[in-house]
Each structure stands twice: as structure tokens, then as C-alpha cells.
PDB file of C-alpha atoms in Angstrom:
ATOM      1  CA  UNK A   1     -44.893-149.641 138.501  1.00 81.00           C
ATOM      2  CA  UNK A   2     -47.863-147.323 138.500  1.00 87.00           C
ATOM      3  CA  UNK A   3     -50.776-147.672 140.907  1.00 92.00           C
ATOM      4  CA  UNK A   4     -53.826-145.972 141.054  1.00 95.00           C
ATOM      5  CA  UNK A   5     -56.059-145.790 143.927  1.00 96.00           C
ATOM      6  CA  UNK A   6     -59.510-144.512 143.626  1.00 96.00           C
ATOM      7  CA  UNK A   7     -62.042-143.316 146.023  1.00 97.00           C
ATOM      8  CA  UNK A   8     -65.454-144.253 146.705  1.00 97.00           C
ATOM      9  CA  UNK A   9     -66.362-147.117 145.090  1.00 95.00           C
ATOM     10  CA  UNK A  10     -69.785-146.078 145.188  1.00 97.00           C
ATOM     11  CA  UNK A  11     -71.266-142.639 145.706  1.00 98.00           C
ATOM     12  CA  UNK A  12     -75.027-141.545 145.410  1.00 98.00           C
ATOM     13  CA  UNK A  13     -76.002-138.195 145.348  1.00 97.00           C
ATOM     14  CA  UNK A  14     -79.712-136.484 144.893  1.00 97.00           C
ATOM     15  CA  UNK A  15     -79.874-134.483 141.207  1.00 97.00           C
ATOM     16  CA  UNK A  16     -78.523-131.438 140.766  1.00 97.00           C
ATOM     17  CA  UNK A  17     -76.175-132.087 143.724  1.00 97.00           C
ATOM     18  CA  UNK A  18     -72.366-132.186 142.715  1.00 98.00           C
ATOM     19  CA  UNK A  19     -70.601-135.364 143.261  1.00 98.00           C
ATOM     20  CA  UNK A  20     -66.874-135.695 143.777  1.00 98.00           C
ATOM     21  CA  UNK A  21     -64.150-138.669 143.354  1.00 98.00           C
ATOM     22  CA  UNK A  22     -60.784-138.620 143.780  1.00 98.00           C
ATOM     23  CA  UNK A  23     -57.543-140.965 142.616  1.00 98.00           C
ATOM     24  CA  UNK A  24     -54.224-140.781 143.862  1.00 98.00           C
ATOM     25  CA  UNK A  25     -51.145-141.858 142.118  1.00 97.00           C
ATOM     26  CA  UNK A  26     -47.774-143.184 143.099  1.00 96.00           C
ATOM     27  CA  UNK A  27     -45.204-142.680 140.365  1.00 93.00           C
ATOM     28  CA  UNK A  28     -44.219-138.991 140.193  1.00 93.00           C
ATOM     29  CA  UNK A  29     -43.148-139.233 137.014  1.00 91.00           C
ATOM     30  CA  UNK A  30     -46.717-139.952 135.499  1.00 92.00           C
ATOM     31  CA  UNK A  31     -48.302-136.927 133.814  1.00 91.00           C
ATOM     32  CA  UNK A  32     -51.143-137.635 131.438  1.00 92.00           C
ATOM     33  CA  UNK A  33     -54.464-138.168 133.611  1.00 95.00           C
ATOM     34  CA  UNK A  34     -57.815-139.229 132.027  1.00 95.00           C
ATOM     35  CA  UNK A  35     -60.924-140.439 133.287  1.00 97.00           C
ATOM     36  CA  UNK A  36     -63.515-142.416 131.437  1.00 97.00           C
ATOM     37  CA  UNK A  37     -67.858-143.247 131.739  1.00 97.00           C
ATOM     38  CA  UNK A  38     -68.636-146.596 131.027  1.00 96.00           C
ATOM     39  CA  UNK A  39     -72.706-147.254 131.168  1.00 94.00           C
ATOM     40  CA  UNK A  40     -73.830-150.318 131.373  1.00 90.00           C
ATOM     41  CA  UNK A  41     -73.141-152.416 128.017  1.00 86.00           C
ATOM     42  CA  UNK A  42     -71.216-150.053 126.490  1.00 90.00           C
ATOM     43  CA  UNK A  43     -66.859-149.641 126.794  1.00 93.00           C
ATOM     44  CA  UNK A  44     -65.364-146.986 128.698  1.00 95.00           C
ATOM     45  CA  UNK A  45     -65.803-143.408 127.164  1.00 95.00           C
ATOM     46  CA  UNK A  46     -63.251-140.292 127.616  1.00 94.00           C
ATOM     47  CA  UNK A  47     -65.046-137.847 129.062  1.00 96.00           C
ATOM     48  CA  UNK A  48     -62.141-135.046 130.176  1.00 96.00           C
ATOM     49  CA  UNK A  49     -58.560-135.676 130.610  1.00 94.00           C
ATOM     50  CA  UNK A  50     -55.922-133.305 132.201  1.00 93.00           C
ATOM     51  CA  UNK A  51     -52.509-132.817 131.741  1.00 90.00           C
ATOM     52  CA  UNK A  52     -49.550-132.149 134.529  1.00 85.00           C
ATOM     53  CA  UNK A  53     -48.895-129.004 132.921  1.00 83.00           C
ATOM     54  CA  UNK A  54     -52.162-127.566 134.253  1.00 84.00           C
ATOM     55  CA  UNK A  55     -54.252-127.690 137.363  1.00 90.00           C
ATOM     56  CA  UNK A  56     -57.857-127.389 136.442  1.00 94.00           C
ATOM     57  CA  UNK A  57     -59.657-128.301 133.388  1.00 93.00           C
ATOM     58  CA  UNK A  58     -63.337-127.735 132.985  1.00 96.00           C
ATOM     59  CA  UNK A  59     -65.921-128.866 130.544  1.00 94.00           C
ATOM     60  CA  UNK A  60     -70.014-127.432 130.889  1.00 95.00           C
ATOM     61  CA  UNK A  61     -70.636-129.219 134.231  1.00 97.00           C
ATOM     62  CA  UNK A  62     -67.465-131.653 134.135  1.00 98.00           C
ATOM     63  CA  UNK A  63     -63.962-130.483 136.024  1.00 97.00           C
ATOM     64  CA  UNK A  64     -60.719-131.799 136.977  1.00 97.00           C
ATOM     65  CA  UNK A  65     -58.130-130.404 139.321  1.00 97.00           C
ATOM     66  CA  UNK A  66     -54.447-132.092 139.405  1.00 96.00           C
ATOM     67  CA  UNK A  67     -52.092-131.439 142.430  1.00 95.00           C
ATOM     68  CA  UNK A  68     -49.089-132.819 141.445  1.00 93.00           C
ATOM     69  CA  UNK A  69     -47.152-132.357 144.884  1.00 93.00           C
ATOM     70  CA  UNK A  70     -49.676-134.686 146.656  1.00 94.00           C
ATOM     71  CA  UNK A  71     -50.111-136.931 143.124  1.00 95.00           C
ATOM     72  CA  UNK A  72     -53.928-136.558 143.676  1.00 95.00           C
ATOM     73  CA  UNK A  73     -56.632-135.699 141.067  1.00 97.00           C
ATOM     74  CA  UNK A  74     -60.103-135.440 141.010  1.00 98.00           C
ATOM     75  CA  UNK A  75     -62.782-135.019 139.122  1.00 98.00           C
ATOM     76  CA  UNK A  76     -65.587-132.935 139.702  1.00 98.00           C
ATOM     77  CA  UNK A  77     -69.701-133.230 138.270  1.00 98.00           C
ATOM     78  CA  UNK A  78     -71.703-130.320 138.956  1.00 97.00           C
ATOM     79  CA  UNK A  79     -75.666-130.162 138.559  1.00 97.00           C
ATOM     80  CA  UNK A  80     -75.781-134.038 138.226  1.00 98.00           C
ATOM     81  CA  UNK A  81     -78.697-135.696 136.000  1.00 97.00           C
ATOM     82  CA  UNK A  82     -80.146-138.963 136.216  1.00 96.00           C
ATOM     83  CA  UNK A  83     -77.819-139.604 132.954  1.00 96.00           C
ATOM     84  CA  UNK A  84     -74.558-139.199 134.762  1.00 97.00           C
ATOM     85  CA  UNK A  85     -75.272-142.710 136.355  1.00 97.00           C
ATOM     86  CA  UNK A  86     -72.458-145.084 135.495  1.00 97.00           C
ATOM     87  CA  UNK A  87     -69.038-146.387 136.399  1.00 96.00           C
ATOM     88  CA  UNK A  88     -65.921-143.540 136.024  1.00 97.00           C
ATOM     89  CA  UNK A  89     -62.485-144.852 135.971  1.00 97.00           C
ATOM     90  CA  UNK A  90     -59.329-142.704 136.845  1.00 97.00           C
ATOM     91  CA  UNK A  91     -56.041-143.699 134.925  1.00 95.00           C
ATOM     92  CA  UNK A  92     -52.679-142.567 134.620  1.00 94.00           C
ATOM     93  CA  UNK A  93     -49.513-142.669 132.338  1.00 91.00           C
ATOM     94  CA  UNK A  94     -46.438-140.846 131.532  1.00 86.00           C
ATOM     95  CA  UNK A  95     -47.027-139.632 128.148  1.00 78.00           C
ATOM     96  CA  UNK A  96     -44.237-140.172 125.398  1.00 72.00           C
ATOM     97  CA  UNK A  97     -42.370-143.165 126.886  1.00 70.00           C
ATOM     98  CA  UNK A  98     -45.100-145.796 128.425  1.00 73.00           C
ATOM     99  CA  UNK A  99     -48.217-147.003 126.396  1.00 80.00           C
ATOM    100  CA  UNK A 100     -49.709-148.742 129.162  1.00 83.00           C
ATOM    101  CA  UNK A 101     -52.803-146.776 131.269  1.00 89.00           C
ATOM    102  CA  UNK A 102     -53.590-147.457 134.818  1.00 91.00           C
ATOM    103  CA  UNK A 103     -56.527-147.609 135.859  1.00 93.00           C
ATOM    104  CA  UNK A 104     -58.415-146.749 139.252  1.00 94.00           C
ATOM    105  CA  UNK A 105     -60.984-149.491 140.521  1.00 93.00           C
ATOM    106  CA  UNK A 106     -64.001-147.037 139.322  1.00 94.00           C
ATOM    107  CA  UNK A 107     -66.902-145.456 141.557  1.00 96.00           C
ATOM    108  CA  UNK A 108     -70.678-146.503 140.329  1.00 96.00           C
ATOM    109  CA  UNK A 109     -71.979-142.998 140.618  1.00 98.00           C
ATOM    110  CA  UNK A 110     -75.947-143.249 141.018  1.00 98.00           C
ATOM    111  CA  UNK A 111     -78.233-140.134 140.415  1.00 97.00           C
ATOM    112  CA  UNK A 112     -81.342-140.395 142.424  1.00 95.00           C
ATOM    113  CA  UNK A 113     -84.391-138.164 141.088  1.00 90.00           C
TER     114      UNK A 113
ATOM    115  CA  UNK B   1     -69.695-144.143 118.569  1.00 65.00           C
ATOM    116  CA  UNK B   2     -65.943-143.843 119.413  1.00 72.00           C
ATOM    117  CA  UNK B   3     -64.687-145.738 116.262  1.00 94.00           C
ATOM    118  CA  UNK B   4     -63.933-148.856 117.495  1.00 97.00           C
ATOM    119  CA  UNK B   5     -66.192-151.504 116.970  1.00 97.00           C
ATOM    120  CA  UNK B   6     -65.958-155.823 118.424  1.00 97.00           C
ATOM    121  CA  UNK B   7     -68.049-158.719 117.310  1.00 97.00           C
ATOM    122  CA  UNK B   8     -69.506-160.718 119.035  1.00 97.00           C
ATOM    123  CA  UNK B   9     -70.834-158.749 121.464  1.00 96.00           C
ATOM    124  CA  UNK B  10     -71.553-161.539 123.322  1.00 96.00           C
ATOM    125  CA  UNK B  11     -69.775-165.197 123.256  1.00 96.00           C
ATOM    126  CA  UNK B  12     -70.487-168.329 125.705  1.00 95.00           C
ATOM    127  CA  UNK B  13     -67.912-171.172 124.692  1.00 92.00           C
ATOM    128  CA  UNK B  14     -67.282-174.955 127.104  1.00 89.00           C
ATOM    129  CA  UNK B  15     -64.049-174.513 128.318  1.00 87.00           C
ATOM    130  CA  UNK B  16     -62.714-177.082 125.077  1.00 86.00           C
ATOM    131  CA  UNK B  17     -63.927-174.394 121.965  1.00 88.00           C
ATOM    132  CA  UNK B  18     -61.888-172.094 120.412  1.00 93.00           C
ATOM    133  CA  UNK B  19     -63.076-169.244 119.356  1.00 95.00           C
ATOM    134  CA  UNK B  20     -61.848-165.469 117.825  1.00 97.00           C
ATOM    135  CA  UNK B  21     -62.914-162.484 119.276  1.00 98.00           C
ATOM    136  CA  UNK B  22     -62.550-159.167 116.582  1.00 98.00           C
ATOM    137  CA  UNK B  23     -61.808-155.393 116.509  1.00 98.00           C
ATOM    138  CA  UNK B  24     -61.596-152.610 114.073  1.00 98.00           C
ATOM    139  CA  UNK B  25     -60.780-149.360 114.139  1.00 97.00           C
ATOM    140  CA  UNK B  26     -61.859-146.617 112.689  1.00 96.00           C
ATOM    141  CA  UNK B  27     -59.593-143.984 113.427  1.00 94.00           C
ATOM    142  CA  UNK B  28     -56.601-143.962 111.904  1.00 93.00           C
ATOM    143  CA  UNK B  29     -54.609-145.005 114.685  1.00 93.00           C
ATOM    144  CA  UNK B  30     -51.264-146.944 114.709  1.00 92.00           C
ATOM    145  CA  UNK B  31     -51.441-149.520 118.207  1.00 93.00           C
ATOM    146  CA  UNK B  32     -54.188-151.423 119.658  1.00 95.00           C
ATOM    147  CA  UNK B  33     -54.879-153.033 122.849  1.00 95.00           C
ATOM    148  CA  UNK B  34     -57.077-155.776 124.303  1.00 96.00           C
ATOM    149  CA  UNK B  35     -58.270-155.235 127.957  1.00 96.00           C
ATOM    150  CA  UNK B  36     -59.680-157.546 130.947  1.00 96.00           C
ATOM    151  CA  UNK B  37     -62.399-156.142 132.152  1.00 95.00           C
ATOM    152  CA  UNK B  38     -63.353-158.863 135.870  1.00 92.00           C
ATOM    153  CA  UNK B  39     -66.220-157.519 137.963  1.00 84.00           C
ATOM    154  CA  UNK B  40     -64.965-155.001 141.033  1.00 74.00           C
ATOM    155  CA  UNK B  41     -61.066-155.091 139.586  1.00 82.00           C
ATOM    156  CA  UNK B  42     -59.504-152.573 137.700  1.00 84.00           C
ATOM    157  CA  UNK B  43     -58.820-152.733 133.958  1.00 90.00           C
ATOM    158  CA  UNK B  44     -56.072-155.626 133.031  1.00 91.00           C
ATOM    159  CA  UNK B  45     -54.143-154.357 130.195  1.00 92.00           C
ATOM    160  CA  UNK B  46     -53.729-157.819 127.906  1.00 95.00           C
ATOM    161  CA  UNK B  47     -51.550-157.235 124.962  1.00 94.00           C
ATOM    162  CA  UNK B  48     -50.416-154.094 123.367  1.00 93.00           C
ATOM    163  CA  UNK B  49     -49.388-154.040 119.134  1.00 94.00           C
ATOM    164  CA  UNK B  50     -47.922-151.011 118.060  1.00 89.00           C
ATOM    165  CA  UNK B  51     -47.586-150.838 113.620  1.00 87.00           C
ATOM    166  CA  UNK B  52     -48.991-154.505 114.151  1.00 85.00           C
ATOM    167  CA  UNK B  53     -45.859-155.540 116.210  1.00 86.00           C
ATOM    168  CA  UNK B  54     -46.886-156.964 119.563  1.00 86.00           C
ATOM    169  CA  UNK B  55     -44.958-154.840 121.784  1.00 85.00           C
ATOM    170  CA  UNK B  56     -46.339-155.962 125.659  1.00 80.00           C
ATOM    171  CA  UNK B  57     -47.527-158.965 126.592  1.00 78.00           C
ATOM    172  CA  UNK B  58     -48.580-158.778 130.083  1.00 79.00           C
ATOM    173  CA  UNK B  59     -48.175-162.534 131.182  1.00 86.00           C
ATOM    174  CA  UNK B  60     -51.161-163.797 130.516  1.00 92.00           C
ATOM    175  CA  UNK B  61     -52.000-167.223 129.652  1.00 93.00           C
ATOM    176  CA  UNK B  62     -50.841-168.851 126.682  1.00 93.00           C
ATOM    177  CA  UNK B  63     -54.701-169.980 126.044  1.00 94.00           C
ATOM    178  CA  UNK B  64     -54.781-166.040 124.552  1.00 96.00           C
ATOM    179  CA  UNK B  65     -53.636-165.743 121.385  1.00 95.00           C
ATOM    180  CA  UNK B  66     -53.851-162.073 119.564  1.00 95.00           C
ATOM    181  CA  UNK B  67     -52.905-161.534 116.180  1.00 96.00           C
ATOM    182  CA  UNK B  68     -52.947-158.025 114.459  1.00 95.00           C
ATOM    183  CA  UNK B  69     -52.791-158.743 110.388  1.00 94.00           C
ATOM    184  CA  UNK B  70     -52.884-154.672 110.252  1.00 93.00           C
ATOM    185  CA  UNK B  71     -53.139-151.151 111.801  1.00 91.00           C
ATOM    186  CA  UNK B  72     -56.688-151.409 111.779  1.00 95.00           C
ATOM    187  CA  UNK B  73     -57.849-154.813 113.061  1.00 97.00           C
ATOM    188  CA  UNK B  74     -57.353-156.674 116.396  1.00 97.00           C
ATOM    189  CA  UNK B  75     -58.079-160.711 116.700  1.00 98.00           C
ATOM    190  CA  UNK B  76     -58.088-162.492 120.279  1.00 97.00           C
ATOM    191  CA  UNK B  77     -58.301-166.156 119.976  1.00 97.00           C
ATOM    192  CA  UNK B  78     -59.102-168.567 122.416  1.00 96.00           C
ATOM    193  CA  UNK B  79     -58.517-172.086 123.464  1.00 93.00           C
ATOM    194  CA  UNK B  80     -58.935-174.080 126.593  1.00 92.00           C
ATOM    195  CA  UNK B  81     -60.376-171.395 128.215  1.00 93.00           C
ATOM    196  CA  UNK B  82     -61.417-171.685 132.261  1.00 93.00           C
ATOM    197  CA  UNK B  83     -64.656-170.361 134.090  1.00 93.00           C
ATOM    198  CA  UNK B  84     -62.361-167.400 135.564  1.00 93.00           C
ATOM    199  CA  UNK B  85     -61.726-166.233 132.138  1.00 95.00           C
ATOM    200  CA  UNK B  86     -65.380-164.963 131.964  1.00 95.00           C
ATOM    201  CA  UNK B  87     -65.252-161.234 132.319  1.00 96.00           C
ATOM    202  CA  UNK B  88     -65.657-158.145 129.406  1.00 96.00           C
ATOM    203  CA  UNK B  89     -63.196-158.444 126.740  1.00 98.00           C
ATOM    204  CA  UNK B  90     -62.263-154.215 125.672  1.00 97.00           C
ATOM    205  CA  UNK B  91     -60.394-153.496 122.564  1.00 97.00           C
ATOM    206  CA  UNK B  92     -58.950-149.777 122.382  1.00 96.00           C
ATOM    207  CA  UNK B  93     -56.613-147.964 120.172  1.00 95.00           C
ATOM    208  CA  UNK B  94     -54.836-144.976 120.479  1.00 92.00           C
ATOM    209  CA  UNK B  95     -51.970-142.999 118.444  1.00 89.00           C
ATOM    210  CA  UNK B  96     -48.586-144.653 120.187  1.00 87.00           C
ATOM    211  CA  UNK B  97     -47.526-142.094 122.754  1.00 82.00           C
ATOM    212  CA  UNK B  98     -43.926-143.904 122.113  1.00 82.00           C
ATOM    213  CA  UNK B  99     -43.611-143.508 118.523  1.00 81.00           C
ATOM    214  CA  UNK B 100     -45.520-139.936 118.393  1.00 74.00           C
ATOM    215  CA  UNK B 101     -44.881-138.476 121.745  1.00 70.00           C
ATOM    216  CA  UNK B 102     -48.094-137.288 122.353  1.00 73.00           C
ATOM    217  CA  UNK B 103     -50.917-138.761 124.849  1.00 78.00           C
ATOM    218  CA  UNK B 104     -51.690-141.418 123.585  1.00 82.00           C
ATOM    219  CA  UNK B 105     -55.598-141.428 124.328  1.00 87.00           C
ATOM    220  CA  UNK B 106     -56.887-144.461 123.996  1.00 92.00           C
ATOM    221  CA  UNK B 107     -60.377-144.939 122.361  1.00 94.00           C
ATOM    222  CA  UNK B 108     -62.539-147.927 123.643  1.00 96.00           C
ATOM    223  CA  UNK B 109     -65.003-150.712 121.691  1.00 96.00           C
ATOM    224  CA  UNK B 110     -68.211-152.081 123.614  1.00 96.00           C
ATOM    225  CA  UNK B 111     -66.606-154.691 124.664  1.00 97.00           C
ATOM    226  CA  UNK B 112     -67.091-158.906 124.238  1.00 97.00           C
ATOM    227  CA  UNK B 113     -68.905-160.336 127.407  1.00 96.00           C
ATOM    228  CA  UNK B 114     -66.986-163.960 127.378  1.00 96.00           C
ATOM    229  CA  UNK B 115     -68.693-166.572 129.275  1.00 95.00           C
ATOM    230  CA  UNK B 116     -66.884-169.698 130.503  1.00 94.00           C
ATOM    231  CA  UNK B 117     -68.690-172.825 131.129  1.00 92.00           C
TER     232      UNK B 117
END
């Protein structure tokens, strides 16, 4: 099956630096590739996703890039705020014929002011 | 709010209760999932009902029971539950990337913080 491997586990950065974390993949085939926030108490939210069929998605300060030859994606924060602070999960899943996403291990991102 | 909502937010049950954990969603969608969610591990995909027809089971426990009486609601129940069974309970739903062919995106509740005593 599918397995997701994501890089740091933690990462602090000052604000309005950029922070960066990355996921690999293993099954070639996979092609659907969203990540999610989760703050504390709350569930996971979808904050960009990216599909194989591109290479770079960006959203205001949020960006993904997908290389598909090395099955690596990451996902990029620009300008970071205090309110970026939280846990962001990788997944992957091969759209149309598997339900099931999985999930990276997550990186606590922490914002200093 | 994503549209998915769980009660109780937060449950402690002795490892002899049962008890039902609850979803709805609010979106329209056609399958639902319940997640593990265990301090420093990934997300454990649970159970997966697609048109209320469980359609993975992803061998857990028998001591999990879900039940899905329609596209828009998502039970959990539990009985004889261990201390290791403490983690964050997440329901999601999505449109079924199977049965549409699309992306399925799955859309995530707050989550039930289950403690075992």
C-alpha cells in the first residue's frame, strides 16, 4: 500500500519568515495530494490540495509544488503569522479507484513573534 | 465550520460502558469515515460507508461498532473499550471518488477526545 513520509516533525520559524515541509510518497500510481491545518481542538482543515496533472499550485501566501518523478511534494508558507501555528498533515490517494487517504505523521509548525 | 459536526466533544467511559459517539453531515455527500487520531502517529483510517454500505473495515477491534442509518449520519459505538483506545475520534465525509470519479476531498468534524480509564 501507500506510505507517506513527512518531514520535520517540528519546525519553528520567526514571523514573516517562510517555512517549508515536505512528504514523499511511494506508490506511483497515487495522484490526488492534499494537505490539511488542524489547531488545537479543532479536526483537520483543507487548506490547498494539488493534483498530478500540475506542478505548482498557489493560494495568497500558501503553495504547493508536486514532482512526480521523485514522488515528493511540498508545501510552501510564505510571510508566516503567529496564526499559522498548528499541526499540517500531507496525504495521498489515487483519485477515482481508492477512497482511503494517507496521511503523513504532521509537522507542529510554531510562529514565534 | 466545514459541515461536519460530532457530539460529544468530549467522552471519558471505565473500560465496561458502552457508549455512541455521533456525526452529521452537512454537505450533501454520499460516504463517511471515522478516523484514529493517537498522539505522534499518523491518521488511522477506521471504517469507510459509502450510500450507507460499509465498504472498508480496516481490522480494527470488534469492540467498534459503526452504523450509518443514512447518507448523512455516522454512529461509532463502543464496548469494552481499553486505556489504548484513548486518542481523538475524526469523522469526515467526502463525495466517493469510486462512485463519482472525482477527488474525493474529504471534509473533517472536531473530533471526540475518548478517554479510557
Amino acid at each position: 500500500g501507500e506510505n507517506v513520509e513527512q518531514h520535520p516533525s517540528t519546525l519553528s520559524v520567526q514571523e514573516g519568515d517562510s517555512a517549508v515541509i515536505k512528504c514523499t510518497y511511494s506508490d506511483s500510481a497515487s495522484n490526488y495530494f492534499p494537505w490539511y491545518k488542524q489547531e488545537l481542538g479543532k479536526g483537520p482543515q483543507l487548506i490547498i490540495d494539488i493534483r498530478s496533472n500540475v506542478g505548482e499550485k498557489k493560494d495568497q501566501r500558501i503553495a504547493v509544488t508536486l514532482n512526480k518523478t521523485a514522488k515528493h511534494f511540498s508545501l510552501h508558507i510564505t510571510e508566516t503569522q503567529p496564526e499559522d501555528s498548528a499541526v499540517y498533515f500531507c496525504a495521498a490517494s489515487i483519485a477515482g479507484s481508492a477512497r482511503q487517504l494517507t496521511f503523513g505523521s504532521g509537522t507542529q509548525l510554531t510562529v514565534l513573534p | 465550520e466545514t459541515g461536519v459536526t460530532q457530539t460529544p466533544r468530549h467522552l471519558v467511559m471505565g473500560m465496561t460502558n458502552k457508549k455512541s459517539l455521533k456525526c452529521e453531515q452537512h454537505l450533501g455527500h454520499n460516504a463517511m469515515y471515522w478516523y484514529k487520531q493517537s498522539a505522534k502517529k499518523p491518521l488511522e483510517l477506521m471504517f469507510v460507508y459509502s450510500l450507507e454500505e460499509r465498504v472498508e473495515n480496516n481490522s480494527v477491534p470488534s469492540r467498534f461498532s459503526p452504523e450509518c442509518p443514512n447518507s448523512s449520519h455516522l454512529f461509532l459505538h463502543l464496548h469494552t473499550l481499553q486505556p489504548e483506545d484513548s486518542a481523538l475520534y475524526l469523522c469526515a465525509s467526502s463525495q466517493d471518488p469510486v462512485l463519482a470519479g472525482g477527488w474525493g476531498t474529504q471534509y473533517f468534524g472536531p473530533g471526540t477526545r475518548l478517554t479510557v480509564l
